[in-house]
CSV table of C-alpha atoms in Angstrom, one decimal:
chain,number,residue,atom,x,y,z
W,208,MET,CA,87.8,199.9,323.0
W,209,LYS,CA,88.7,202.1,325.7
W,210,HIS,CA,86.0,204.6,325.9
W,211,PRO,CA,82.4,203.9,326.7
W,212,ALA,CA,80.9,206.6,325.4
W,213,ILE,CA,82.0,205.5,321.8
W,214,LYS,CA,81.8,201.8,322.1
W,215,LYS,CA,78.4,202.6,323.3
W,216,ILE,CA,77.5,204.7,319.9
W,217,ILE,CA,79.1,201.8,317.8
W,218,LEU,CA,76.6,198.8,319.1
W,219,ASN,CA,73.6,201.2,318.9
W,220,ALA,CA,75.0,201.5,314.9
W,221,ILE,CA,75.2,198.2,314.9
W,222,THR,CA,71.8,197.1,316.5
W,223,PHE,CA,70.1,199.4,314.3
W,224,ILE,CA,71.6,198.7,310.8
W,225,GLY,CA,70.7,195.1,312.1
W,226,SER,CA,67.4,195.3,312.6
W,227,ALA,CA,67.0,197.5,309.8
W,228,PHE,CA,67.4,194.6,307.6
W,229,LYS,CA,65.1,192.3,309.4
W,230,ILE,CA,62.5,194.7,309.5
W,231,GLY,CA,63.1,196.7,306.4
W,232,ALA,CA,63.5,199.8,307.2
W,233,PHE,CA,65.3,200.3,304.1
W,234,VAL,CA,63.5,199.5,301.1
W,235,PRO,CA,62.2,203.0,301.2
W,236,PHE,CA,65.1,203.3,300.2
W,237,VAL,CA,65.1,201.0,297.6
W,238,LEU,CA,61.8,202.0,296.4
W,239,LEU,CA,63.6,205.8,295.6
W,240,ILE,CA,66.6,203.9,293.7
W,241,ASN,CA,64.1,202.1,292.4
W,242,THR,CA,61.5,204.9,291.6
W,243,VAL,CA,64.1,206.9,290.0
W,244,SER,CA,65.8,204.2,287.8
W,245,ALA,CA,62.1,204.1,286.5
W,246,GLN,CA,61.9,207.7,285.9
W,247,GLN,CA,64.8,207.8,283.8
W,248,ASN,CA,63.3,204.9,282.0
W,249,ASP,CA,60.1,206.6,280.9
W,250,THR,CA,62.1,209.5,280.3
W,251,LEU,CA,64.0,207.9,277.7
W,252,LEU,CA,61.3,205.9,276.4
W,253,LYS,CA,59.6,209.2,275.6
W,254,LYS,CA,62.3,210.7,274.0
W,255,LEU,CA,62.6,207.9,271.2
W,256,SER,CA,59.1,207.5,271.2
W,257,THR,CA,59.0,211.2,269.9
W,258,LEU,CA,61.9,210.0,267.3
W,259,ARG,CA,59.7,207.5,266.2
W,260,ASP,CA,56.9,208.9,265.9
W,261,SER,CA,58.3,211.7,264.1
W,262,TYR,CA,59.7,208.9,262.0
W,263,ILE,CA,56.3,207.2,261.2
W,264,ASN,CA,55.1,210.5,260.6
W,265,GLU,CA,57.0,211.9,258.0
W,266,ILE,CA,56.5,208.4,256.0
W,267,LYS,CA,52.9,209.2,256.2
W,268,SER,CA,53.6,212.2,254.9
W,269,PHE,CA,55.5,211.0,251.8
W,270,SER,CA,51.4,208.9,250.9
W,271,PHE,CA,52.8,206.2,252.2
W,272,LYS,CA,50.6,204.2,254.6
W,273,PRO,CA,52.4,201.7,256.9
W,274,SER,CA,50.2,197.8,256.3
W,275,LEU,CA,52.5,197.5,261.1
W,276,ALA,CA,51.9,199.8,263.9
W,277,PRO,CA,54.1,201.8,265.7
W,278,PRO,CA,57.0,199.1,266.9
W,279,VAL,CA,56.9,199.4,270.4
W,280,LEU,CA,59.6,200.2,272.8
W,281,VAL,CA,62.0,197.9,275.1
W,282,LEU,CA,64.9,198.8,277.1
W,283,ASP,CA,66.8,195.1,277.3
W,284,ASN,CA,70.2,196.0,276.3
W,285,PRO,CA,70.1,193.8,273.2
W,286,ARG,CA,73.9,192.6,272.1
W,287,SER,CA,73.7,194.4,268.9
W,288,PHE,CA,72.7,197.4,270.7
W,289,GLY,CA,69.4,196.9,268.6
W,290,ASN,CA,67.3,194.8,267.4
W,291,TYR,CA,64.0,194.7,265.4
W,292,ASP,CA,61.5,191.6,266.0
W,293,ASP,CA,59.6,191.5,262.7
W,294,GLU,CA,57.5,188.4,264.7
W,295,LYS,CA,56.3,190.7,267.8
W,296,ASN,CA,56.8,194.6,266.4
W,297,VAL,CA,59.3,194.9,268.9
W,298,LEU,CA,62.5,197.1,268.7
W,299,HIS,CA,64.8,196.7,271.2
W,300,THR,CA,66.7,199.4,272.4
W,301,CYS,CA,69.4,200.0,275.8
W,302,ASP,CA,69.9,201.7,278.7
W,303,TRP,CA,74.0,203.7,279.0
W,304,ASN,CA,72.5,202.9,282.9
W,305,THR,CA,72.1,199.1,282.8
W,306,LEU,CA,75.0,198.2,279.5
W,307,PRO,CA,76.8,195.3,280.5
W,308,ALA,CA,80.6,196.4,281.3
W,309,GLY,CA,81.7,194.5,278.5
W,310,ALA,CA,79.5,196.5,276.1
W,311,ARG,CA,80.4,200.5,278.1
W,312,GLN,CA,83.6,199.5,277.1
W,313,VAL,CA,82.5,199.9,273.3
W,314,PHE,CA,81.6,202.8,273.5
W,315,GLU,CA,84.9,204.3,275.6
W,316,GLU,CA,87.1,202.7,273.0
W,317,LEU,CA,85.3,204.4,270.4
W,318,ALA,CA,84.8,208.1,272.4
W,319,LYS,CA,89.1,207.6,272.8
W,320,ASN,CA,89.2,207.6,268.8
W,321,LEU,CA,87.3,211.0,268.5
W,322,ASN,CA,89.9,213.0,270.5
W,323,SER,CA,88.0,213.0,273.8
W,324,ARG,CA,85.4,215.5,271.7
W,325,ILE,CA,82.8,213.1,273.3
W,326,THR,CA,82.1,210.9,276.2
W,327,ALA,CA,81.2,207.1,276.3
W,328,GLU,CA,78.1,207.6,277.2
W,329,GLN,CA,77.2,211.2,274.7
W,330,PHE,CA,78.6,208.7,272.4
W,331,PHE,CA,76.6,205.9,273.3
W,332,GLU,CA,73.5,208.4,273.7
W,333,ILE,CA,74.1,209.7,269.7
W,334,SER,CA,75.7,206.2,268.0
W,335,VAL,CA,72.2,203.4,269.8
W,336,HIS,CA,69.4,206.2,270.6
W,337,LYS,CA,69.7,208.0,266.5
W,338,TRP,CA,71.9,206.0,264.4
W,339,ILE,CA,71.2,202.5,265.5
W,340,PHE,CA,67.3,203.1,266.4
W,341,ILE,CA,66.7,204.6,263.2
W,342,HIS,CA,68.3,201.5,261.4
W,343,GLU,CA,65.9,199.8,263.6
W,344,LEU,CA,62.9,201.3,262.2
W,345,GLY,CA,64.2,200.9,258.8
W,346,HIS,CA,63.8,196.7,259.8
W,347,TRP,CA,60.2,198.0,260.8
W,348,TRP,CA,59.4,199.5,257.7
W,349,ARG,CA,60.8,196.7,255.7
W,350,ALA,CA,58.9,194.5,257.6
W,351,CYS,CA,55.6,196.4,256.9
W,352,GLN,CA,56.9,196.1,252.8
W,353,HIS,CA,57.0,192.8,253.3
W,354,VAL,CA,60.0,192.8,251.9
W,355,THR,CA,62.5,189.5,252.3
W,356,ALA,CA,66.2,189.5,251.3
W,357,ASP,CA,69.4,187.7,253.3
W,358,PRO,CA,70.7,188.7,255.5
W,359,TYR,CA,73.0,191.1,254.4
W,360,GLU,CA,71.4,192.6,252.1
W,361,ASN,CA,68.8,193.3,254.7
W,362,GLU,CA,71.3,194.8,256.3
W,363,LYS,CA,72.4,196.9,254.2
W,364,ALA,CA,68.7,198.2,253.2
W,365,ALA,CA,68.4,199.6,256.1
W,366,ASN,CA,71.5,200.9,256.7
W,367,ARG,CA,71.0,203.3,253.3
W,368,ILE,CA,67.9,204.4,254.3
W,369,ASP,CA,69.2,204.9,257.6
W,370,ALA,CA,71.8,206.9,255.8
W,371,ALA,CA,69.4,209.3,253.8
W,372,TYR,CA,67.3,209.5,257.1
W,373,TRP,CA,70.7,211.5,258.9
W,374,ASN,CA,71.9,213.1,256.0
W,375,GLU,CA,68.6,215.1,255.2
W,376,HIS,CA,67.9,215.6,258.8
W,377,ASP,CA,71.4,216.3,260.5
W,378,PRO,CA,74.0,217.0,257.4
W,379,GLN,CA,76.4,217.0,260.5
W,380,PHE,CA,75.7,213.7,262.4
W,381,TYR,CA,75.4,212.2,259.4
W,382,GLN,CA,79.3,213.2,258.4
W,383,LEU,CA,80.3,212.4,262.3
W,384,MET,CA,79.4,209.1,261.9
W,385,LEU,CA,80.7,208.5,258.6
W,386,SER,CA,83.8,209.9,260.2
W,387,VAL,CA,83.6,206.6,263.0
W,388,PHE,CA,82.3,203.9,260.3
W,389,ASN,CA,85.6,204.9,257.6
W,390,GLY,CA,87.7,204.3,261.2
W,391,ILE,CA,86.7,201.5,261.6
W,392,VAL,CA,87.0,200.4,258.3
W,393,SER,CA,90.2,202.0,257.9
W,394,HIS,CA,91.7,200.1,261.2
W,395,SER,CA,90.3,197.1,262.1
W,396,PRO,CA,90.7,193.7,260.1
W,397,SER,CA,88.3,192.3,257.8
W,398,PRO,CA,86.6,189.0,259.4
W,399,VAL,CA,86.0,187.5,256.0
W,400,PRO,CA,87.9,184.2,255.9
W,401,ALA,CA,90.6,184.7,252.5
W,402,GLY,CA,89.0,183.8,249.4
W,403,LEU,CA,85.3,184.0,250.7
W,404,ASP,CA,82.8,186.1,249.6
W,405,LYS,CA,81.6,188.7,252.3
W,406,ALA,CA,77.6,188.7,252.0
W,407,GLN,CA,78.1,184.9,251.8
W,408,TYR,CA,80.1,184.8,255.5
W,409,LEU,CA,77.7,187.0,256.7
W,410,ASN,CA,74.6,185.0,255.7
W,411,ASP,CA,76.1,181.5,256.6
W,412,ASN,CA,77.2,183.3,260.1
W,413,TYR,CA,74.4,186.3,261.0
W,414,GLN,CA,73.1,184.2,264.2
W,415,LYS,CA,77.3,184.3,265.8
W,416,LEU,CA,78.1,187.8,264.8
W,417,PRO,CA,75.7,190.3,266.5
W,418,GLY,CA,77.4,192.2,269.5
W,419,GLY,CA,81.1,191.5,268.2
W,420,ALA,CA,83.6,193.2,266.9
W,421,ALA,CA,83.2,191.3,263.5
W,422,TYR,CA,79.9,192.7,263.2
W,423,THR,CA,80.7,196.3,263.7
W,424,TRP,CA,82.9,195.8,260.3
W,425,TYR,CA,80.4,194.5,258.7
W,426,GLN,CA,77.8,197.5,259.7
W,427,SER,CA,80.6,199.7,259.2
W,428,ILE,CA,81.5,198.7,255.9
W,429,MET,CA,78.2,198.5,254.8
W,430,ILE,CA,77.6,202.3,255.4
W,431,VAL,CA,81.2,202.9,254.1
W,432,GLU,CA,79.7,201.4,250.6
W,433,VAL,CA,76.7,203.2,250.9
W,434,SER,CA,77.3,206.5,251.4
W,435,LYS,CA,79.9,206.5,247.9
W,436,GLU,CA,76.4,204.9,246.5
W,437,GLN,CA,75.5,207.1,243.0
W,438,PRO,CA,72.5,208.7,242.9
W,439,PHE,CA,72.7,209.1,246.5
W,440,GLU,CA,68.9,208.1,248.0
W,441,THR,CA,67.2,210.8,249.1
W,442,PHE,CA,65.3,209.7,252.4
W,443,ARG,CA,61.3,209.6,250.5
W,444,GLN,CA,63.8,207.3,247.8
W,445,ALA,CA,65.4,205.0,250.4
W,446,ILE,CA,61.6,204.7,252.1
W,447,GLN,CA,59.5,204.4,248.3
W,448,ASN,CA,62.2,201.2,247.6
W,449,ALA,CA,62.5,199.6,251.1
W,450,GLY,CA,65.9,200.3,251.0
W,451,LYS,CA,67.0,198.5,247.6
W,452,PRO,CA,69.9,200.8,245.9
W,453,LEU,CA,68.4,203.2,242.8
W,454,LYS,CA,69.3,201.5,239.6
């Protein structure tokens, strides 16, 4: 390095960076990042809390009384993108900013199939923080009613409540998601081995499937089947029956 002035500047910079790491001069910068992240989490939790509370208040307006408190919301990226823990009354959901790359890829692929009408993050928001979130609140309501069932029927019941809710509250969104689920069923092979019953196969493998293509197929085909049920339940009926089909 021939120019002494440039050499001095670089050496001073190296010295400063080294000192910064030693004395923690970068701590305010790290704290700033953490503060922004915390603020984003707070905003998301407030948004989800508003949807949760609106859902519960509507149930109360039907003259039904929940036996459980509103579920606590936790952003911890469950592998199924949503999970209600009935033992702790906690609803686990996801945050795009901390979602693992492999999980993000799921939404990137699905968004591509929508002909670029929506980004991966946008599709994540509407599918996880709308569709799946309400699905998990359906599990919460069934817990309020002390309803028990095998995994297949339990999931289908939550989907029944979910479909009824969105068909009333946002029909356009419901039809969009229904088209996505129909597309998944049409273009994805069934994970059920030949000769086995699909409900029993899910029941036998329930702990293994969430987060994978097989579980996505299962949720999709359940929703497609629910959409064809006649009579199609209103949200009030779905709540009254705790997701059981109308007779």
